[in-house]
mmCIF file of C-alpha atoms in Angstrom:
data_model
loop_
_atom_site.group_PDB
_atom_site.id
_atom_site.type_symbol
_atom_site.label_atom_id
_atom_site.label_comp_id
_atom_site.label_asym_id
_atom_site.label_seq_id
_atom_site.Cartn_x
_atom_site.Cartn_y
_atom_site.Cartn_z
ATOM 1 C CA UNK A 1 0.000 0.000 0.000
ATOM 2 C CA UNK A 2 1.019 3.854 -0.577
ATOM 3 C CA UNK A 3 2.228 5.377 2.735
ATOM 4 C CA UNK A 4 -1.017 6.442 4.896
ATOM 5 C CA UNK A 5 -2.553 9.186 5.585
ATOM 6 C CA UNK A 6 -2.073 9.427 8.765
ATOM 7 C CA UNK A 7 1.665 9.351 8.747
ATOM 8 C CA UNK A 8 1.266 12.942 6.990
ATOM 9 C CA UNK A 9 -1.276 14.233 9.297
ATOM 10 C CA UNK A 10 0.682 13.336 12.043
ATOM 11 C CA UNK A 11 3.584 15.156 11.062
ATOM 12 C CA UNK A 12 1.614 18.385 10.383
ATOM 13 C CA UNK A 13 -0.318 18.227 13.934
ATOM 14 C CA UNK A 14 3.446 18.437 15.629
ATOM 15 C CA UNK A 15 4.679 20.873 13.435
ATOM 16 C CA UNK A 16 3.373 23.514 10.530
ATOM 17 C CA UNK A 17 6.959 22.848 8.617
ATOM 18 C CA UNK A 18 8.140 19.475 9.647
ATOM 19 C CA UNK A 19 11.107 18.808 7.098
ATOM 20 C CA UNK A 20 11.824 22.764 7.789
ATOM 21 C CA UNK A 21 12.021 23.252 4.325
ATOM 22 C CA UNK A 22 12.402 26.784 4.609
ATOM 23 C CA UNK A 23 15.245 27.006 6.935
ATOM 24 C CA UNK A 24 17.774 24.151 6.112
ATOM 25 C CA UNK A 25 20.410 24.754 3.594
ATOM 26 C CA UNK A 26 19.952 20.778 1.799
ATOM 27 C CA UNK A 27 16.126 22.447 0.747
ATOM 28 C CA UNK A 28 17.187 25.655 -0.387
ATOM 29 C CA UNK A 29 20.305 23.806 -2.590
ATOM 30 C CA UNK A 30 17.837 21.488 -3.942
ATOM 31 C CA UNK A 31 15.408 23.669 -4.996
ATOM 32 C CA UNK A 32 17.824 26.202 -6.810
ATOM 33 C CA UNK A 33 19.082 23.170 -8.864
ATOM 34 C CA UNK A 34 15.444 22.070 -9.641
ATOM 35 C CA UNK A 35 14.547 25.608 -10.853
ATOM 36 C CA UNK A 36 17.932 26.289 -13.133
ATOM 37 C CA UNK A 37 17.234 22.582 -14.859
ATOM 38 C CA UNK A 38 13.655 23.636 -16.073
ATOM 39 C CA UNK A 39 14.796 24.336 -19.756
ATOM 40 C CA UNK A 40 12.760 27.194 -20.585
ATOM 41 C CA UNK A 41 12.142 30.317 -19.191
ATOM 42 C CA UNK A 42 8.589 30.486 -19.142
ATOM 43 C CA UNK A 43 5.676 28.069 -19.148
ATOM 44 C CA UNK A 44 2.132 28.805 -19.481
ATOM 45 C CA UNK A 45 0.764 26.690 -16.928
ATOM 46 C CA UNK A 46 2.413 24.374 -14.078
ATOM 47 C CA UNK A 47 1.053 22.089 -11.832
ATOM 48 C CA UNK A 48 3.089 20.709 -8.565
ATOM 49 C CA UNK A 49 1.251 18.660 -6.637
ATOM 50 C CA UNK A 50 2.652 17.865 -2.755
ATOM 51 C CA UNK A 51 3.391 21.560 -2.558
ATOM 52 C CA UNK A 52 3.682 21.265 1.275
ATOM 53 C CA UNK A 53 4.290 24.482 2.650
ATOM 54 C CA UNK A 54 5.173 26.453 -0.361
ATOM 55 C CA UNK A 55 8.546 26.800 -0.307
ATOM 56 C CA UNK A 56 9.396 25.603 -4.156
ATOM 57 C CA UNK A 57 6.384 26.896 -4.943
ATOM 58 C CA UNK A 58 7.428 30.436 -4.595
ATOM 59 C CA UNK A 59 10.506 29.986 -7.021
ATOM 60 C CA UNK A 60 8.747 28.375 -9.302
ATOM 61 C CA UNK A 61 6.317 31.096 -9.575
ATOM 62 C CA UNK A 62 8.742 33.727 -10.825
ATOM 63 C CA UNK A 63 8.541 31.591 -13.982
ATOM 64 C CA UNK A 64 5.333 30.842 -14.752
ATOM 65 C CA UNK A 65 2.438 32.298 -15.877
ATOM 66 C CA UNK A 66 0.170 30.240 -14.036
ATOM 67 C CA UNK A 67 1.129 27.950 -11.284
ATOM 68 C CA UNK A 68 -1.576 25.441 -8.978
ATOM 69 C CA UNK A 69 0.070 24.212 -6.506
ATOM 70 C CA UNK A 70 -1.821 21.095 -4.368
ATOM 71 C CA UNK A 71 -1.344 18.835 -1.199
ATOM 72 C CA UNK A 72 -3.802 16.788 0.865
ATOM 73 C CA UNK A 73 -2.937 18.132 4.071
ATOM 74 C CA UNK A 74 -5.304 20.982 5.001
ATOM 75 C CA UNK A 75 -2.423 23.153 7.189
ATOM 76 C CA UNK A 76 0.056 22.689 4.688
ATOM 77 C CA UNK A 77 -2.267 23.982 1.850
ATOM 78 C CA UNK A 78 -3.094 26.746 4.036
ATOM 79 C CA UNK A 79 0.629 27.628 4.374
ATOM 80 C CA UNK A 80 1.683 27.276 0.947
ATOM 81 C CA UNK A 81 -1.649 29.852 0.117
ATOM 82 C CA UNK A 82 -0.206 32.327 2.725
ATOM 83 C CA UNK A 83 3.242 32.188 1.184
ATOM 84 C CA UNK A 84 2.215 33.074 -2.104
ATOM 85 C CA UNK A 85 -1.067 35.290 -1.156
ATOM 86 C CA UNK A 86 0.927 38.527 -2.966
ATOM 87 C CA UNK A 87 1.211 36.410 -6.265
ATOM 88 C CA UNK A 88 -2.062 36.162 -7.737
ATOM 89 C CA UNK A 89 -1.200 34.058 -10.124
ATOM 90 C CA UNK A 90 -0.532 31.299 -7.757
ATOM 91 C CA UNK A 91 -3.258 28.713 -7.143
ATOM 92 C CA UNK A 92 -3.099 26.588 -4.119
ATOM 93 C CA UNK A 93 -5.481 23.900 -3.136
ATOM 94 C CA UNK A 94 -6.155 20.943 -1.640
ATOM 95 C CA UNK A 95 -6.203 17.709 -3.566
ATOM 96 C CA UNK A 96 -5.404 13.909 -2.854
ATOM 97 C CA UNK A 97 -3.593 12.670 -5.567
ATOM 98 C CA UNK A 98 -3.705 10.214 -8.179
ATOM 99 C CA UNK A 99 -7.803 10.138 -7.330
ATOM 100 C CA UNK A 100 -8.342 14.138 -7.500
ATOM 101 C CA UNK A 101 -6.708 15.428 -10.505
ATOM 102 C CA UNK A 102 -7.234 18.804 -12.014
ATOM 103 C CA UNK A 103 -8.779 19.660 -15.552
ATOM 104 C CA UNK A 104 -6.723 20.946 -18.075
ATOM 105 C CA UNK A 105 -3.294 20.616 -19.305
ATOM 106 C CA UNK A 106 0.134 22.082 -18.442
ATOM 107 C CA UNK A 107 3.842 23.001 -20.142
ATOM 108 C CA UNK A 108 5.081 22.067 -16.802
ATOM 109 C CA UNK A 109 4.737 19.342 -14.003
ATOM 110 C CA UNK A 110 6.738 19.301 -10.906
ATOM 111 C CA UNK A 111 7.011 15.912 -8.789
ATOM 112 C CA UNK A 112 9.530 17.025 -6.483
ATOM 113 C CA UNK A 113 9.673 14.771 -3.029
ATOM 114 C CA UNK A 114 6.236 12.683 -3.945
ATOM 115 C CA UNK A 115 6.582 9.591 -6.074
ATOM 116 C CA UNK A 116 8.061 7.698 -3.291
ATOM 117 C CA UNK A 117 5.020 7.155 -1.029
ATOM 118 C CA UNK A 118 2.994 5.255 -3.960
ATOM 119 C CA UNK A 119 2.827 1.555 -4.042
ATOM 120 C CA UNK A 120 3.176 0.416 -7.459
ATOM 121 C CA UNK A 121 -0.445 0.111 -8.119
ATOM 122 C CA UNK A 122 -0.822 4.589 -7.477
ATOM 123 C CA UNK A 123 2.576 5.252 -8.938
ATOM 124 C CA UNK A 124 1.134 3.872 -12.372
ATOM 125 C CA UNK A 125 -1.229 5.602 -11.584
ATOM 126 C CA UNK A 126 0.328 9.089 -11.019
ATOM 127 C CA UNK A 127 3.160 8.573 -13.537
ATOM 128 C CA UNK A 128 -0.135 8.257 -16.200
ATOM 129 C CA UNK A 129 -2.242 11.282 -15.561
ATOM 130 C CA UNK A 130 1.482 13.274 -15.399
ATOM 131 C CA UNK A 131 1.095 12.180 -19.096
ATOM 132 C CA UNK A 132 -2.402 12.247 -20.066
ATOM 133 C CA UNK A 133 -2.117 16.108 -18.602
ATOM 134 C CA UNK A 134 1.446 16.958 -19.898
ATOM 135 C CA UNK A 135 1.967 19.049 -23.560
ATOM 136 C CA UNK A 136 3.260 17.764 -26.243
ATOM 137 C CA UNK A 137 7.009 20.152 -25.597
ATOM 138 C CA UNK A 138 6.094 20.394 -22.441
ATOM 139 C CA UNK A 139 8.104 19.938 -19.333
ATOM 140 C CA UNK A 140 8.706 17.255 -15.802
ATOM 141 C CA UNK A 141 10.765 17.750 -13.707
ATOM 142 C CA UNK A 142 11.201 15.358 -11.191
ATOM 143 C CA UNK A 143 13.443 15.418 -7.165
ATOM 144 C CA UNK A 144 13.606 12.626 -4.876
ATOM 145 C CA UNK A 145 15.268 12.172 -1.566
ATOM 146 C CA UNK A 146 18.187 8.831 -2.465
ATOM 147 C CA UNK A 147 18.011 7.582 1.067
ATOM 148 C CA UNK A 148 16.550 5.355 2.742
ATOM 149 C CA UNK A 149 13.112 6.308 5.289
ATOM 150 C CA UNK A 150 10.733 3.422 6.261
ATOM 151 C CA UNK A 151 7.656 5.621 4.994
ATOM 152 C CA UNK A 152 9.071 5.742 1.400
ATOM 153 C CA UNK A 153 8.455 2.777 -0.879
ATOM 154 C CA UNK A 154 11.516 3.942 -3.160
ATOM 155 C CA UNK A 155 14.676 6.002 -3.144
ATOM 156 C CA UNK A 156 15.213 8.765 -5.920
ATOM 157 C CA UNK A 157 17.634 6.203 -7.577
ATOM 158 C CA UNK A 158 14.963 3.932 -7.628
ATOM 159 C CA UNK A 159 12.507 6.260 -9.151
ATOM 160 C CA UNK A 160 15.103 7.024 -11.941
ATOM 161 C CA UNK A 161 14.970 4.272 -14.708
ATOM 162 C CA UNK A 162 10.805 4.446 -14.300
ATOM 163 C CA UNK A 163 11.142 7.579 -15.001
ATOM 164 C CA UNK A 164 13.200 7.438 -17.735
ATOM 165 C CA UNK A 165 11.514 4.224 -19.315
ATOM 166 C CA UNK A 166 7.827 6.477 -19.678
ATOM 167 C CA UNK A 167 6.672 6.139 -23.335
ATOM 168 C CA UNK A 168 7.044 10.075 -24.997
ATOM 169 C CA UNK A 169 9.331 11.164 -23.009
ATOM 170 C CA UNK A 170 13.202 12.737 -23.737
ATOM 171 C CA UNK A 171 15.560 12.899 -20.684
ATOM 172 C CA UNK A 172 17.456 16.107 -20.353
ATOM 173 C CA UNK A 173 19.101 16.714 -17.031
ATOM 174 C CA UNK A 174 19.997 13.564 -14.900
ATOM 175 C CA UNK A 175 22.127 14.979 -12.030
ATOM 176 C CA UNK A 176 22.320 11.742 -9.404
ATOM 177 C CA UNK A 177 23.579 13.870 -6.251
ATOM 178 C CA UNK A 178 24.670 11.875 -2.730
ATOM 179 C CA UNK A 179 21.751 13.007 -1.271
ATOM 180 C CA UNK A 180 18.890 13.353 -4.261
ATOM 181 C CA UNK A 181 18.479 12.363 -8.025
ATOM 182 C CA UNK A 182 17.097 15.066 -10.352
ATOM 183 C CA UNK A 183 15.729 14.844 -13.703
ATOM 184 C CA UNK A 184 14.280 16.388 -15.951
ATOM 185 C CA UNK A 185 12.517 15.565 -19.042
ATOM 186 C CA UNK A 186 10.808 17.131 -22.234
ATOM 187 C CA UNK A 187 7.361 15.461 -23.685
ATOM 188 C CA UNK A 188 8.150 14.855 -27.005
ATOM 189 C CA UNK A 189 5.834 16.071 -29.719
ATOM 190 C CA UNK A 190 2.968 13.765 -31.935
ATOM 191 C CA UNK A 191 6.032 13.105 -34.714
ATOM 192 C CA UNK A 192 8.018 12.055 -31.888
ATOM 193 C CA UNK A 193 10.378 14.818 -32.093
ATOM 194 C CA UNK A 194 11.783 16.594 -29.505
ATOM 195 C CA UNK A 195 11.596 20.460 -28.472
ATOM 196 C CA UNK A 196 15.285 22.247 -29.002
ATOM 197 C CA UNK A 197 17.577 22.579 -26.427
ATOM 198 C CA UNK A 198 18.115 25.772 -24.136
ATOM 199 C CA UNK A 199 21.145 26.098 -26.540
ATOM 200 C CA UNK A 200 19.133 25.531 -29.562
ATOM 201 C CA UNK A 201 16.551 27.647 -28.787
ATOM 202 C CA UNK A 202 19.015 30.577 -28.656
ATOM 203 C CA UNK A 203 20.667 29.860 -31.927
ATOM 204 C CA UNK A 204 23.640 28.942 -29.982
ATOM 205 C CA UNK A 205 23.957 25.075 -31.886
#
């Protein structure tokens, strides 16, 4: 089974940040990395779902045009909402995913610190509505803890040849830190072509 609810709720009743991602210096590393890897400068519309408190969600609002941001714990969405209240673009709200999935489609999808609490069964799951919803030229980006934690069914290494074995997809970035494996990935178009590179798209190659 995925990890249960509970285990979340729990953490949230004893604290409103409990992996003080705000404060410690691993977070704040992490989430610069994720942000420089997404390859373009601006997407349309971006969906990260297990926003927790916010944190990412506020850097990856200076590059999008619209950004909803989700989690199933109520505090945490309430958080994340007061973070961003002076960016009106930002969306936060609660949803349980893979059951509750928004409408609509998006140039960019952010699983950053999620994937690891589905069983196999919800992962598919997950993994194919990230799909269904993605653009063709569109964008995931994908960050996951490498260590060990009873609650997690995976590591980030783990997660990394699933990833990279989705149908339509073109890896770009694949930086395997100590600590956390990052990728990121373009959807590749109907003809099964894939978008230029940042270089590319500059004229630089």
């Amino acid at each position: 089974m995925s990890t249960p609810p509970a285990y979340f709720d729990a953490l949230y009743a004893g604290a409103t940040d409990p992996w003080d991602l705000a404060g410690r210096w691993y977070e704040q590393r992490k989430y610069a990395l994720t942000v420089a890897s997404l390859p373009r400068w601006r997407y349309r519309a971006a969906f990260e779902p297990g926003c927790s408190v916010g944190v990412l969600t506020a850097r990856l609002a200076d590059r999008c045009d619209h950004l909803l941001a989700t989690d199933r714990v109520p505090s945490a969405v309430a958080t994340a909402a007061e973070r961003t209240r002076a960016l009106p673009h930002v969306e936060v709200r609660r949803l349980t995913i893979p059951d509750e999935w928004p409408d609509g489609t998006f140039d960019l999808v952010v699983l950053s610190e999620i994937l690891y609490y589905f069983d196999d069964s919800a992962l598919n799951d997950v993994l194919t509505r990230t799909l269904d919803s993605l653009e063709p030229g569109g964008t995931l980006v994908a960050v996951h803890w490498n260590h060990p934690v009873p609650e997690h069914r995976r590591t980030g290494g783990a997660l990394a040849p699933v990833l990279a074995a989705l149908p339509g997809l073109r890896l770009l970035t694949d930086l395997r830190d100590a600590d956390f494996t990052l990728q990121t990935f373009w959807r590749r178009h109907p003809d099964a072509s894939a978008p230029p590179s940042p270089a590319a798209q500059e004229g630089l190659v």
